[in-house]
CSV table of C-alpha atoms and ligand atoms in Angstrom, one decimal:
chain,number,residue,atom,x,y,z
A,1,UNK,CA,-101.4,165.6,-6.9
A,2,UNK,CA,-99.9,163.3,-9.6
A,3,UNK,CA,-102.1,162.3,-12.5
A,4,UNK,CA,-101.8,158.9,-14.4
A,5,UNK,CA,-103.5,157.9,-17.5
A,6,UNK,CA,-104.8,154.3,-17.6
A,7,UNK,CA,-106.6,152.5,-20.4
A,8,UNK,CA,-108.8,149.5,-20.2
A,9,UNK,CA,-108.1,146.9,-23.1
A,10,UNK,CA,-109.6,143.3,-23.4
A,11,UNK,CA,-111.8,141.0,-25.5
A,12,UNK,CA,-115.5,142.1,-25.8
A,13,UNK,CA,-117.6,141.3,-22.9
A,14,UNK,CA,-115.0,140.8,-20.2
A,15,UNK,CA,-116.4,143.6,-18.1
A,16,UNK,CA,-114.3,146.8,-18.9
A,17,UNK,CA,-117.3,149.0,-18.9
A,18,UNK,CA,-118.5,147.5,-15.6
A,19,UNK,CA,-115.0,148.0,-14.2
A,20,UNK,CA,-114.8,151.6,-15.5
A,21,UNK,CA,-118.3,152.6,-14.1
A,22,UNK,CA,-117.1,151.2,-10.6
A,23,UNK,CA,-113.8,153.2,-10.8
A,24,UNK,CA,-115.5,156.5,-12.2
A,25,UNK,CA,-119.2,156.4,-11.1
A,26,UNK,CA,-120.6,159.6,-12.3
A,27,UNK,CA,-117.4,161.1,-13.2
A,28,UNK,CA,-117.2,160.1,-16.9
A,29,UNK,CA,-118.1,161.4,-20.1
A,30,UNK,CA,-118.6,159.8,-23.6
A,31,UNK,CA,-118.2,160.8,-27.3
A,32,UNK,CA,-116.6,159.5,-30.2
A,33,UNK,CA,-113.2,158.7,-31.4
A,34,UNK,CA,-112.0,161.3,-33.8
A,35,UNK,CA,-113.0,160.4,-37.0
A,36,UNK,CA,-114.7,157.2,-36.1
A,37,UNK,CA,-118.2,155.9,-35.3
A,38,UNK,CA,-116.6,154.2,-32.2
A,39,UNK,CA,-117.5,155.3,-28.7
A,40,UNK,CA,-115.2,156.9,-26.3
A,41,UNK,CA,-115.6,156.7,-22.5
A,42,UNK,CA,-113.5,158.7,-20.5
A,43,UNK,CA,-113.7,159.1,-16.9
A,44,UNK,CA,-111.7,160.2,-13.5
A,45,UNK,CA,-111.0,159.1,-10.1
A,46,UNK,CA,-108.7,159.3,-7.1
A,47,UNK,CA,-106.9,156.6,-5.2
A,48,UNK,CA,-104.4,157.0,-2.8
A,49,UNK,CA,-102.2,160.2,-3.4
A,50,UNK,CA,-102.9,160.1,-7.0
A,51,UNK,CA,-105.7,161.3,-9.6
A,52,UNK,CA,-106.3,159.0,-12.7
A,53,UNK,CA,-107.7,159.4,-16.1
A,54,UNK,CA,-109.1,156.4,-17.4
A,55,UNK,CA,-110.1,155.4,-21.0
A,56,UNK,CA,-112.5,152.5,-21.7
A,57,UNK,CA,-111.2,151.1,-25.1
A,58,UNK,CA,-113.4,149.2,-27.4
A,59,UNK,CA,-113.4,145.4,-26.9
A,60,UNK,CA,-111.3,143.5,-29.4
A,61,UNK,CA,-110.0,139.9,-30.1
A,62,UNK,CA,-106.9,141.3,-31.4
A,63,UNK,CA,-105.0,144.5,-32.3
A,64,UNK,CA,-104.3,143.7,-36.0
A,65,UNK,CA,-106.1,146.6,-37.7
A,66,UNK,CA,-109.2,144.4,-38.6
A,67,UNK,CA,-111.6,146.9,-37.7
A,68,UNK,CA,-112.1,150.5,-36.8
A,69,UNK,CA,-112.5,149.0,-33.0
A,70,UNK,CA,-109.0,147.5,-33.3
A,71,UNK,CA,-107.7,150.6,-34.9
A,72,UNK,CA,-108.9,152.8,-32.1
A,73,UNK,CA,-107.5,150.3,-29.1
A,74,UNK,CA,-104.1,149.9,-30.9
A,75,UNK,CA,-103.5,153.4,-31.7
A,76,UNK,CA,-104.3,154.6,-28.0
A,77,UNK,CA,-101.8,152.3,-26.6
A,78,UNK,CA,-99.2,153.0,-29.3
A,79,UNK,CA,-99.4,156.6,-29.6
A,80,UNK,CA,-101.1,158.0,-26.6
A,81,UNK,CA,-99.0,155.6,-24.3
A,82,UNK,CA,-101.0,155.4,-21.2
A,83,UNK,CA,-99.0,155.0,-18.1
A,84,UNK,CA,-100.7,151.5,-17.3
A,85,UNK,CA,-102.9,149.6,-19.7
A,86,UNK,CA,-105.0,147.1,-17.7
A,87,UNK,CA,-105.8,144.1,-19.8
A,88,UNK,CA,-109.4,142.8,-18.6
A,89,UNK,CA,-109.7,139.1,-19.1
A,90,UNK,CA,-112.6,136.6,-18.6
A,91,UNK,CA,-111.7,134.0,-16.1
A,92,UNK,CA,-114.0,131.5,-17.5
A,93,UNK,CA,-112.3,131.9,-20.7
A,94,UNK,CA,-108.6,132.3,-20.4
A,95,UNK,CA,-107.0,130.6,-23.2
A,96,UNK,CA,-108.9,133.1,-25.7
A,97,UNK,CA,-108.4,136.1,-23.6
A,98,UNK,CA,-104.7,135.6,-23.0
A,99,UNK,CA,-104.0,136.0,-26.7
A,100,UNK,CA,-105.0,139.6,-26.5
A,101,UNK,CA,-103.0,140.1,-23.3
A,102,UNK,CA,-99.9,138.7,-25.0
A,103,UNK,CA,-100.5,141.0,-28.1
A,104,UNK,CA,-100.5,143.9,-25.4
A,105,UNK,CA,-97.5,142.8,-23.8
A,106,UNK,CA,-95.9,143.3,-27.0
A,107,UNK,CA,-96.9,146.6,-27.5
A,108,UNK,CA,-96.0,147.9,-23.6
A,109,UNK,CA,-94.4,146.8,-20.7
A,110,UNK,CA,-96.7,148.9,-18.5
A,111,UNK,CA,-99.5,146.7,-18.1
A,112,UNK,CA,-101.5,144.8,-15.6
A,113,UNK,CA,-103.6,141.9,-16.2
A,114,UNK,CA,-106.9,141.9,-14.4
A,115,UNK,CA,-108.6,138.3,-14.4
A,116,UNK,CA,-112.5,139.5,-14.1
A,117,UNK,CA,-115.5,137.3,-13.4
A,118,UNK,CA,-113.9,135.3,-10.7
A,119,UNK,CA,-117.3,134.8,-9.1
A,120,UNK,CA,-118.3,133.2,-12.4
A,121,UNK,CA,-115.2,130.9,-12.6
A,122,UNK,CA,-115.9,129.9,-8.8
A,123,UNK,CA,-119.5,128.9,-9.8
A,124,UNK,CA,-118.0,126.8,-12.8
A,125,UNK,CA,-115.5,125.0,-10.5
A,126,UNK,CA,-112.6,126.8,-12.3
A,127,UNK,CA,-109.2,127.6,-10.3
A,128,UNK,CA,-107.1,130.2,-11.7
A,129,UNK,CA,-103.4,130.1,-10.7
A,130,UNK,CA,-102.5,133.9,-10.7
A,131,UNK,CA,-99.1,133.4,-9.3
A,132,UNK,CA,-98.4,131.2,-12.1
A,133,UNK,CA,-99.8,133.4,-14.9
A,134,UNK,CA,-98.1,136.4,-13.3
A,135,UNK,CA,-94.8,134.3,-13.5
A,136,UNK,CA,-95.2,133.2,-17.2
A,137,UNK,CA,-96.3,136.6,-18.5
A,138,UNK,CA,-94.1,138.7,-16.4
A,139,UNK,CA,-96.4,141.5,-15.4
A,140,UNK,CA,-98.7,141.8,-12.3
A,141,UNK,CA,-101.6,139.5,-12.3
A,142,UNK,CA,-104.7,140.3,-10.3
A,143,UNK,CA,-108.2,138.6,-9.8
A,144,UNK,CA,-111.4,140.7,-9.6
A,145,UNK,CA,-114.9,140.8,-9.7
A,146,UNK,CA,-116.2,143.9,-11.4
A,147,UNK,CA,-119.9,143.5,-10.8
A,148,UNK,CA,-119.3,142.4,-7.1
A,149,UNK,CA,-116.8,145.2,-6.7
A,150,UNK,CA,-114.1,142.7,-5.1
A,151,UNK,CA,-110.4,142.8,-5.8
A,152,UNK,CA,-110.5,146.6,-6.8
A,153,UNK,CA,-108.2,147.8,-4.0
A,154,UNK,CA,-105.8,144.9,-5.0
A,155,UNK,CA,-106.0,146.0,-8.6
A,156,UNK,CA,-105.4,149.7,-7.7
A,157,UNK,CA,-102.3,149.0,-5.7
A,158,UNK,CA,-100.7,147.1,-8.9
A,159,UNK,CA,-101.7,150.0,-11.2
A,160,UNK,CA,-100.1,152.6,-8.7
A,161,UNK,CA,-97.0,150.5,-8.5
A,162,UNK,CA,-96.6,150.4,-12.2
A,163,UNK,CA,-97.9,153.7,-13.0
A,164,UNK,CA,-95.5,155.3,-10.5
A,165,UNK,CA,-92.3,153.4,-11.8
A,166,UNK,CA,-92.0,151.5,-8.5
A,167,UNK,CA,-92.5,148.3,-10.6
A,168,UNK,CA,-91.0,148.1,-14.0
A,169,UNK,CA,-92.4,144.9,-15.5
A,170,UNK,CA,-90.5,142.8,-17.7
A,171,UNK,CA,-93.1,140.9,-19.9
A,172,UNK,CA,-92.4,137.7,-21.4
A,173,UNK,CA,-91.1,138.2,-25.2
A,174,UNK,CA,-92.6,135.8,-27.6
A,175,UNK,CA,-90.0,134.4,-29.8
A,176,UNK,CA,-90.5,133.6,-33.6
A,177,UNK,CA,-88.7,131.7,-36.0
A,178,UNK,CA,-84.9,132.4,-37.2
A,179,UNK,CA,-85.9,133.7,-40.4
A,180,UNK,CA,-88.4,136.2,-38.7
A,181,UNK,CA,-86.0,137.0,-35.8
A,182,UNK,CA,-83.3,138.1,-38.4
A,183,UNK,CA,-85.7,140.4,-40.1
A,184,UNK,CA,-87.0,141.9,-36.9
A,185,UNK,CA,-83.1,142.5,-35.9
A,186,UNK,CA,-82.7,144.2,-39.4
A,187,UNK,CA,-85.9,146.3,-39.2
A,188,UNK,CA,-85.4,147.5,-35.3
A,189,UNK,CA,-82.5,150.0,-36.1
A,190,UNK,CA,-84.3,151.5,-38.9
A,191,UNK,CA,-87.6,151.9,-37.2
A,192,UNK,CA,-85.7,153.3,-34.0
A,193,UNK,CA,-83.8,155.6,-36.3
A,194,UNK,CA,-86.9,156.8,-37.9
A,195,UNK,CA,-89.6,157.1,-35.2
A,196,UNK,CA,-87.2,157.6,-32.2
A,197,UNK,CA,-86.8,155.1,-29.1
A,198,UNK,CA,-90.3,156.0,-27.9
A,199,UNK,CA,-92.2,153.3,-29.8
A,200,UNK,CA,-92.1,149.4,-29.4
A,201,UNK,CA,-89.6,148.9,-32.0
A,202,UNK,CA,-90.2,144.9,-32.1
A,203,UNK,CA,-93.8,145.0,-32.3
A,204,UNK,CA,-93.6,147.5,-35.1
A,205,UNK,CA,-91.4,145.5,-36.9
A,206,UNK,CA,-93.7,142.6,-36.6
A,207,UNK,CA,-96.4,144.5,-38.0
A,208,UNK,CA,-94.5,145.6,-41.0
A,209,UNK,CA,-93.7,142.2,-41.7
A,210,UNK,CA,-97.3,141.4,-41.6
A,211,UNK,CA,-97.9,144.0,-44.0
A,212,UNK,CA,-100.1,146.2,-41.9
A,213,UNK,CA,-100.9,149.0,-44.1
A,214,UNK,CA,-103.1,150.5,-41.6
A,215,UNK,CA,-100.5,150.9,-39.0
A,216,UNK,CA,-98.3,152.7,-41.8
A,217,UNK,CA,-101.2,155.3,-42.5
A,218,UNK,CA,-101.5,155.9,-38.6
A,219,UNK,CA,-98.0,156.5,-38.5
A,220,UNK,CA,-97.8,158.6,-41.4
A,221,UNK,CA,-100.9,160.6,-40.3
A,222,UNK,CA,-99.3,161.3,-36.7
A,223,UNK,CA,-95.6,161.7,-37.2
A,224,UNK,CA,-95.2,161.9,-40.9
A,225,UNK,CA,-93.0,159.0,-40.4
A,226,UNK,CA,-91.9,157.8,-43.9
A,227,UNK,CA,-91.4,154.5,-42.6
A,228,UNK,CA,-93.5,153.0,-45.4
A,229,UNK,CA,-91.3,154.3,-48.2
A,230,UNK,CA,-88.2,153.5,-46.3
A,231,UNK,CA,-85.8,151.8,-48.9
A,232,UNK,CA,-84.4,149.9,-45.8
A,233,UNK,CA,-87.7,148.8,-44.8
A,234,UNK,CA,-89.0,147.8,-48.0
A,235,UNK,CA,-85.8,145.5,-48.6
A,236,UNK,CA,-86.5,143.6,-45.5
A,237,UNK,CA,-90.2,143.5,-45.9
A,238,UNK,CA,-90.3,142.5,-49.6
A,239,UNK,CA,-91.9,139.0,-50.3
A,240,UNK,CA,-92.6,138.3,-46.6
A,241,UNK,CA,-95.6,136.2,-45.6
A,242,UNK,CA,-97.7,137.3,-42.9
A,243,UNK,CA,-96.4,136.2,-39.7
A,244,UNK,CA,-99.2,136.8,-37.2
A,245,UNK,CA,-103.0,135.7,-37.5
B,1,LIG,N1,-120.8,137.7,-13.2
B,1,LIG,C1,-120.2,138.6,-13.4
B,1,LIG,N2,-120.5,139.3,-14.4
B,1,LIG,C2,-120.0,140.5,-14.9
B,1,LIG,C3,-118.7,140.7,-14.1
B,1,LIG,N3,-118.1,141.9,-14.6
B,1,LIG,C4,-119.2,142.3,-15.7
B,1,LIG,N4,-120.1,141.3,-15.9
B,1,LIG,C5,-121.2,141.2,-16.9
B,1,LIG,O1,-120.7,141.2,-18.1
B,1,LIG,C6,-121.3,141.5,-19.2
B,1,LIG,C7,-120.4,142.2,-19.9
B,1,LIG,O2,-119.8,143.4,-19.1
B,1,LIG,P1,-119.5,144.8,-20.1
B,1,LIG,O3,-118.8,145.7,-18.8
B,1,LIG,O4,-120.2,145.4,-20.6
B,1,LIG,O5,-118.3,144.1,-20.7
B,1,LIG,P2,-117.4,145.2,-21.7
B,1,LIG,O6,-116.1,144.3,-21.7
B,1,LIG,O7,-117.4,146.4,-21.5
B,1,LIG,O8,-117.9,144.7,-23.1
B,1,LIG,P3,-117.5,145.4,-24.7
B,1,LIG,O9,-117.7,146.9,-24.5
B,1,LIG,O10,-118.7,144.7,-25.4
B,1,LIG,O11,-116.1,145.0,-25.0
B,1,LIG,C8,-122.5,142.3,-18.3
B,1,LIG,O12,-123.5,141.7,-18.4
B,1,LIG,C9,-122.0,142.7,-17.1
B,1,LIG,O13,-122.8,142.7,-16.1
B,1,LIG,C10,-118.5,140.1,-13.0
B,1,LIG,O14,-117.4,140.4,-12.2
B,1,LIG,N5,-119.1,139.1,-12.6
B,2,LIG,MG1,-117.7,148.1,-22.9
């Protein structure tokens, strides 16, 4: 039986753990992330012909290394490369939540956006145009209510399609200004050469331009990648203003 790994990412309080509990029942265990005081919850479930290992990532507003939670979530998506990252977003607070979804889509194309708290949205008279969000983001978008256990089958159907490669999403690519795009184009080949093609070079280029020291440290710790000391990188990144935040 094929086993896939999936991660739950999203802002705090969007129902990730509720979904995690719904999917795994008692087949779950918790501990801490290596070297951090951040809780790590992992569980298993079966669906259709496949088994799934699922990781409940800490809730974060961004993945820019501002806290241990953000570093854990970022490192998991970048280095462990789950077969699918489910971004759980709050239907009653789409604008803020989509910000994190876009960050995840810069890191991986193997994603499904899960709009949770649909029951709450309905109560508030909020209508969510799933098709339009899906079209704009370029990944499957599914509506659920984790608490009421609705929409779970459709969610798992989309997760299976992405995990198995039946569907290869092409997420929207956020364009930056000309100067930043030029620097990204200079950095990407250096990153690819240093780290191999396995990693999201455009996202790493953006983080380097943003002066993300924590990411460089993680890269160094995991693969002894001399990216931070690369002269080519230093040349491009020098005097750069932060691009994100
Ligand atoms: N109405 C409603 N409430 C929900 C739903 N899903 C989760 N909740 C509630 O939302 C609150 C937060 O849920 P959690 O599952 O703890 O959220 P989380 O994303 O794991 O939060 P963090 O771990 O802090 O990031 C809880 O009170 C849940 O009962 C839902 O579909 N509808
Ligand atoms: Mg939680």
